[in-house]
Amino acid sequence: MELTKILRFSAAHALTSAALSPAENDGLYGPCARDHGHNYALEATVRGVVDGDGMVMDLAVLERAMQTVVDLVDHRHLGRDVPALAGVIATGENLAATFYRMIDRALPSGRLVRVAVVETENNRFEYEAAGEAR
Amino acid sequence: MELTKILRFSAAHALTSAALSPAENDGLYGPCARDHGHNYALEATVRGVVDGDGMVMDLAVLERAMQTVVDLVDHRHLGRDVPALAGVIATGENLAATFYRMIDRALPSGRLVRVAVVETENNRFEYEAAGEAR
Amino acid sequence: MELTKILRFSAAHALTSAALSPAENDGLYGPCARDHGHNYALEATVRGVVDGDGMVMDLAVLERAMQTVVDLVDHRHLGRDVPALAGVIATGENLAATFYRMIDRALPSGRLVRVAVVETENNRFEYEAAGEAR
Amino acid sequence: MELTKILRFSAAHALTSAALSPAENDGLYGPCARDHGHNYALEATVRGVVDGDGMVMDLAVLERAMQTVVDLVDHRHLGRDVPALAGVIATGENLAATFYRMIDRALPSGRLVRVAVVETENNRFEYEAAGEAR
Amino acid sequence: MELTKILRFSAAHALTSAALSPAENDGLYGPCARDHGHNYALEATVRGVVDGDGMVMDLAVLERAMQTVVDLVDHRHLGRDVPALAGVIATGENLAATFYRMIDRALPSGRLVRVAVVETENNRFEYEAAGEAR
Amino acid sequence: MELTKILRFSAAHALTSAALSPAENDGLYGPCARDHGHNYALEATVRGVVDGDGMVMDLAVLERAMQTVVDLVDHRHLGRDVPALAGVIATGENLAATFYRMIDRALPSGRLVRVAVVETENNRFEYEAAGEAR
């Protein structure tokens, strides 16, 4: 059984690599190299056996773990104002992987299986446990 | 190839375990221990090879199997008015597992692979074939 | 300029008139005479001139006024567990009118112009100031 | 007859008044005084009689007028990178009024009746012709 | 008080005027001159005083009036297979006006105030009673 | 890491098999044997390791591959006006499999893992790499 909780936050970002010149960043990331922002959705999925209370995991426990992430990034500029993202190019891929690690540390071991970051209704980024090995 | 059909229903529920006192239920389930309700989405996914008519399964067959579930729960209180859910704490997890078994029985064997129950835009519960063993 | 804020809550209700027998309620309200529930949206619209800070009204003020309503009804049975709705048949129409009066009292006079209650993606109820007179 | 076209853009903003100190801006605008962003929807409504081709206005004409606005603000910081918004505190109210004037100038006179800016699924700002007078 | 009911249907159409050559239709309607289709939403709004049963109008009455329209157009080609639309260029504007008249005839006099046809999440057409006079 | 891009198009179709008589097509496909249409969503998912620029794949590359499909089908009748679909019964299953092959050819080998076609908010068709073998 899988349980997915979804929270939302609004943040600004600009995709720029410190290893590149402004012109190179524009060439690589296009308009995304400029300051802009999104209403993000953060989705976290846990897996497990249903217990006698009918739950895989107390939804409040999962929400608290996710809320600690949201509190760091909501109404912030992801590239300039979030210490936990220092040095991280704020692509959806990097956000999903970083948020996965943060939520995973806050939950009982082995329960988190997937984190998705949805930037717009057209772009979705999804990180699965052991996903990099596949 | 996978085919997913989605139906919607509106129902009331309250999360309470008969093994617990009212205060214990409040402590465990929080506000969900009180009568409230949702516009639920029921999603059922079947898998198979596409036949010469271009179909994995006739959508009308899948819809009929799901509709028998919807007819039992739509505009009902899940904990008090649905005999098929007697003794079942109406968490999203238990609903997904129960609806999976009901739909699976109504379809040709081995076709149903997943049933999801969506309570709100923030909470999703998903049961996969052999899901409990994982 | 109009500003609309939208909050959501989940509640149970059953449409029954105390003046009618159970059979008459079934005849009049159909399946809605039975306990069921919804994920409701509550929309409140205020109107006014934009001030020098760029605002018609501080969104936090509007949200607080709406939140007092949501706190009364969220995760409740509207017909049995909400004193503010005692004696009110919990149709979308009656909810919209009642919530309008509650939000209007909590805001500076003459600012609220409209309250909508959305029961499902198919049913919307909207009460406007002086609406009954039209 | 009214015709409404909806376009979307992603932008960053921070609500700060040049007349206020940082602490005052924080007090007035809360978390919105910090850099953040949204997936905005821009809705423009024109009104008129339906012509013999079945149209109130060629949708392509309306879209072009709106697109000139979107081109200025999409993937930009509304407070720092958009000359057309210089000196404008980028609240939803001010954006709706400014975009109204820009779209109105680009359309035949007297056709535009309403512009809405939707910041999130919870906040909507709507400017009507002669709206300030009401 | 206003009550809005929303139904959905899927139909094909092509915008072509019998008074124009194929090249002229292409020039006027662009890609819409070719056969294509939509998942349409049909929204109908009635207005009135709330009665002692808490209703402006029985939702089932409104739904039946709308369903007669949906039954004519659902899973049809609007320009070729719907006698009620013979000679009507199937623009959103013409559909909204035609559906308004059909629904209005099926309801008690003076209750219907608005019909909207939504073609996509980007295009909305809305006809109001006496709308042509404004 | 998985990255999903979603594009939308509007098309007409009718489900009819050339091997069947009109009456047989009506019996098999029901109302879908008649000309109708949808606002389709096309979702394509690629998988891979995140590179030093924070990307699994340049979103613009994925979008271009998908856009070539959309350009062929948008504002067309899928059964009559799209050479790439000649002889293909335009069920969601067949569209998903066909679009998968078209997008897969346009991308670096081995990156595309899944294509979904969404016909309505109630029907979703999903083709996975090696999906037929499962």
mmCIF file of N, CA and C in Angstrom, chain B residues 1-8 47-59 114, chain F residues 17 20 28-29 89 91 93-94 96-97 119 121-128 131-132 134:
data_model
loop_
_atom_site.group_PDB
_atom_site.id
_atom_site.type_symbol
_atom_site.label_atom_id
_atom_site.label_comp_id
_atom_site.label_asym_id
_atom_site.label_seq_id
_atom_site.Cartn_x
_atom_site.Cartn_y
_atom_site.Cartn_z
ATOM 1 N N MET B 1 0.591 -2.340 -21.621
ATOM 2 C CA MET B 1 -0.298 -1.168 -21.691
ATOM 3 C C MET B 1 -1.212 -1.149 -20.469
ATOM 4 N N GLU B 2 -1.376 0.012 -19.897
ATOM 5 C CA GLU B 2 -2.277 0.165 -18.763
ATOM 6 C C GLU B 2 -3.400 1.148 -19.110
ATOM 7 N N LEU B 3 -4.554 0.841 -18.619
ATOM 8 C CA LEU B 3 -5.743 1.661 -18.839
ATOM 9 C C LEU B 3 -6.311 2.000 -17.466
ATOM 10 N N THR B 4 -6.519 3.286 -17.215
ATOM 11 C CA THR B 4 -7.051 3.718 -15.923
ATOM 12 C C THR B 4 -8.374 4.452 -16.125
ATOM 13 N N LYS B 5 -9.369 4.019 -15.376
ATOM 14 C CA LYS B 5 -10.685 4.664 -15.392
ATOM 15 C C LYS B 5 -10.903 5.330 -14.040
ATOM 16 N N ILE B 6 -11.500 6.505 -14.054
ATOM 17 C CA ILE B 6 -11.698 7.265 -12.822
ATOM 18 C C ILE B 6 -13.180 7.600 -12.669
ATOM 19 N N LEU B 7 -13.744 7.232 -11.532
ATOM 20 C CA LEU B 7 -15.119 7.613 -11.201
ATOM 21 C C LEU B 7 -15.095 8.414 -9.898
ATOM 22 N N ARG B 8 -16.140 9.151 -9.648
ATOM 23 C CA ARG B 8 -16.188 10.016 -8.465
ATOM 24 C C ARG B 8 -17.437 9.724 -7.627
ATOM 25 N N ARG B 47 -4.220 -3.954 -16.805
ATOM 26 C CA ARG B 47 -3.054 -4.092 -17.687
ATOM 27 C C ARG B 47 -3.268 -5.251 -18.640
ATOM 28 N N GLY B 48 -2.674 -5.156 -19.840
ATOM 29 C CA GLY B 48 -2.772 -6.258 -20.773
ATOM 30 C C GLY B 48 -2.256 -5.873 -22.140
ATOM 31 N N VAL B 49 -2.336 -6.834 -23.036
ATOM 32 C CA VAL B 49 -1.927 -6.615 -24.422
ATOM 33 C C VAL B 49 -3.093 -5.955 -25.176
ATOM 34 N N VAL B 50 -2.778 -5.072 -26.090
ATOM 35 C CA VAL B 50 -3.812 -4.413 -26.887
ATOM 36 C C VAL B 50 -4.320 -5.392 -27.945
ATOM 37 N N ASP B 51 -5.637 -5.560 -28.023
ATOM 38 C CA ASP B 51 -6.197 -6.514 -28.986
ATOM 39 C C ASP B 51 -6.387 -5.864 -30.362
ATOM 40 N N GLY B 52 -6.921 -6.615 -31.300
ATOM 41 C CA GLY B 52 -7.078 -6.120 -32.662
ATOM 42 C C GLY B 52 -8.079 -4.981 -32.799
ATOM 43 N N ASP B 53 -8.923 -4.806 -31.777
ATOM 44 C CA ASP B 53 -9.846 -3.672 -31.774
ATOM 45 C C ASP B 53 -9.218 -2.438 -31.133
ATOM 46 N N GLY B 54 -7.938 -2.566 -30.745
ATOM 47 C CA GLY B 54 -7.238 -1.416 -30.178
ATOM 48 C C GLY B 54 -7.483 -1.216 -28.692
ATOM 49 N N MET B 55 -7.929 -2.279 -28.012
ATOM 50 C CA MET B 55 -8.298 -2.111 -26.610
ATOM 51 C C MET B 55 -7.585 -3.122 -25.699
ATOM 52 N N VAL B 56 -7.199 -2.664 -24.519
ATOM 53 C CA VAL B 56 -6.721 -3.562 -23.468
ATOM 54 C C VAL B 56 -7.913 -4.263 -22.829
ATOM 55 N N MET B 57 -8.958 -3.505 -22.637
ATOM 56 C CA MET B 57 -10.200 -4.027 -22.070
ATOM 57 C C MET B 57 -11.285 -3.047 -22.481
ATOM 58 N N ASP B 58 -12.463 -3.539 -22.741
ATOM 59 C CA ASP B 58 -13.578 -2.653 -23.051
ATOM 60 C C ASP B 58 -13.786 -1.727 -21.849
ATOM 61 N N LEU B 59 -13.673 -0.410 -22.083
ATOM 62 C CA LEU B 59 -13.847 0.554 -20.991
ATOM 63 C C LEU B 59 -15.183 0.389 -20.286
ATOM 64 N N ARG B 114 -4.134 -2.169 -9.989
ATOM 65 C CA ARG B 114 -3.969 -1.077 -9.046
ATOM 66 C C ARG B 114 -5.304 -0.384 -8.824
ATOM 67 N N SER F 17 -13.462 0.130 -36.790
ATOM 68 C CA SER F 17 -12.545 -0.843 -37.378
ATOM 69 C C SER F 17 -12.971 -1.107 -38.815
ATOM 70 N N LEU F 20 -15.026 -4.199 -39.628
ATOM 71 C CA LEU F 20 -16.376 -4.369 -39.099
ATOM 72 C C LEU F 20 -17.391 -3.541 -39.883
ATOM 73 N N LEU F 28 -19.597 -2.509 -30.830
ATOM 74 C CA LEU F 28 -18.323 -2.664 -30.128
ATOM 75 C C LEU F 28 -17.895 -1.382 -29.424
ATOM 76 N N TYR F 29 -17.980 -0.268 -30.117
ATOM 77 C CA TYR F 29 -17.415 0.979 -29.581
ATOM 78 C C TYR F 29 -18.469 1.925 -28.997
ATOM 79 N N ILE F 89 -6.728 2.288 -35.524
ATOM 80 C CA ILE F 89 -7.963 2.661 -34.832
ATOM 81 C C ILE F 89 -7.565 3.570 -33.683
ATOM 82 N N THR F 91 -7.980 4.451 -30.747
ATOM 83 C CA THR F 91 -8.228 4.279 -29.317
ATOM 84 C C THR F 91 -7.074 4.912 -28.543
ATOM 85 N N GLU F 93 -5.346 3.503 -26.350
ATOM 86 C CA GLU F 93 -4.259 2.519 -26.300
ATOM 87 C C GLU F 93 -3.376 2.632 -27.543
ATOM 88 N N ASN F 94 -4.010 2.648 -28.717
ATOM 89 C CA ASN F 94 -3.221 2.721 -29.949
ATOM 90 C C ASN F 94 -2.495 4.054 -30.076
ATOM 91 N N ALA F 96 -1.354 5.892 -27.583
ATOM 92 C CA ALA F 96 -0.219 5.890 -26.652
ATOM 93 C C ALA F 96 0.949 5.088 -27.225
ATOM 94 N N ALA F 97 0.648 3.921 -27.793
ATOM 95 C CA ALA F 97 1.722 3.081 -28.344
ATOM 96 C C ALA F 97 2.367 3.745 -29.561
ATOM 97 N N GLU F 119 -7.496 11.166 -22.293
ATOM 98 C CA GLU F 119 -8.607 11.575 -23.178
ATOM 99 C C GLU F 119 -9.545 12.552 -22.490
ATOM 100 N N GLU F 121 -10.893 13.654 -18.113
ATOM 101 C CA GLU F 121 -10.491 13.526 -16.711
ATOM 102 C C GLU F 121 -10.840 12.138 -16.157
ATOM 103 N N ASN F 122 -11.492 11.313 -16.946
ATOM 104 C CA ASN F 122 -11.891 9.984 -16.479
ATOM 105 C C ASN F 122 -11.173 8.819 -17.152
ATOM 106 N N ASN F 123 -10.434 9.063 -18.226
ATOM 107 C CA ASN F 123 -9.816 7.978 -19.000
ATOM 108 C C ASN F 123 -8.351 8.274 -19.278
ATOM 109 N N ARG F 124 -7.478 7.344 -18.883
ATOM 110 C CA ARG F 124 -6.038 7.512 -19.054
ATOM 111 C C ARG F 124 -5.442 6.218 -19.604
ATOM 112 N N PHE F 125 -4.532 6.347 -20.599
ATOM 113 C CA PHE F 125 -3.918 5.203 -21.270
ATOM 114 C C PHE F 125 -2.412 5.376 -21.177
ATOM 115 N N GLU F 126 -1.710 4.330 -20.731
ATOM 116 C CA GLU F 126 -0.285 4.501 -20.440
ATOM 117 C C GLU F 126 0.513 3.330 -21.007
ATOM 118 N N TYR F 127 1.506 3.674 -21.816
ATOM 119 C CA TYR F 127 2.350 2.670 -22.458
ATOM 120 C C TYR F 127 3.750 2.781 -21.871
ATOM 121 N N GLU F 128 4.276 1.650 -21.382
ATOM 122 C CA GLU F 128 5.629 1.655 -20.825
ATOM 123 C C GLU F 128 6.562 0.871 -21.728
ATOM 124 N N GLY F 131 6.284 -2.713 -22.190
ATOM 125 C CA GLY F 131 5.002 -2.861 -21.523
ATOM 126 C C GLY F 131 4.210 -4.063 -22.021
ATOM 127 N N GLU F 132 4.319 -4.348 -23.302
ATOM 128 C CA GLU F 132 3.541 -5.456 -23.856
ATOM 129 C C GLU F 132 3.985 -6.798 -23.305
ATOM 130 N N ARG F 134 4.786 -7.509 -20.259
ATOM 131 C CA ARG F 134 4.420 -7.771 -18.877
ATOM 132 C C ARG F 134 3.035 -8.384 -18.762
#
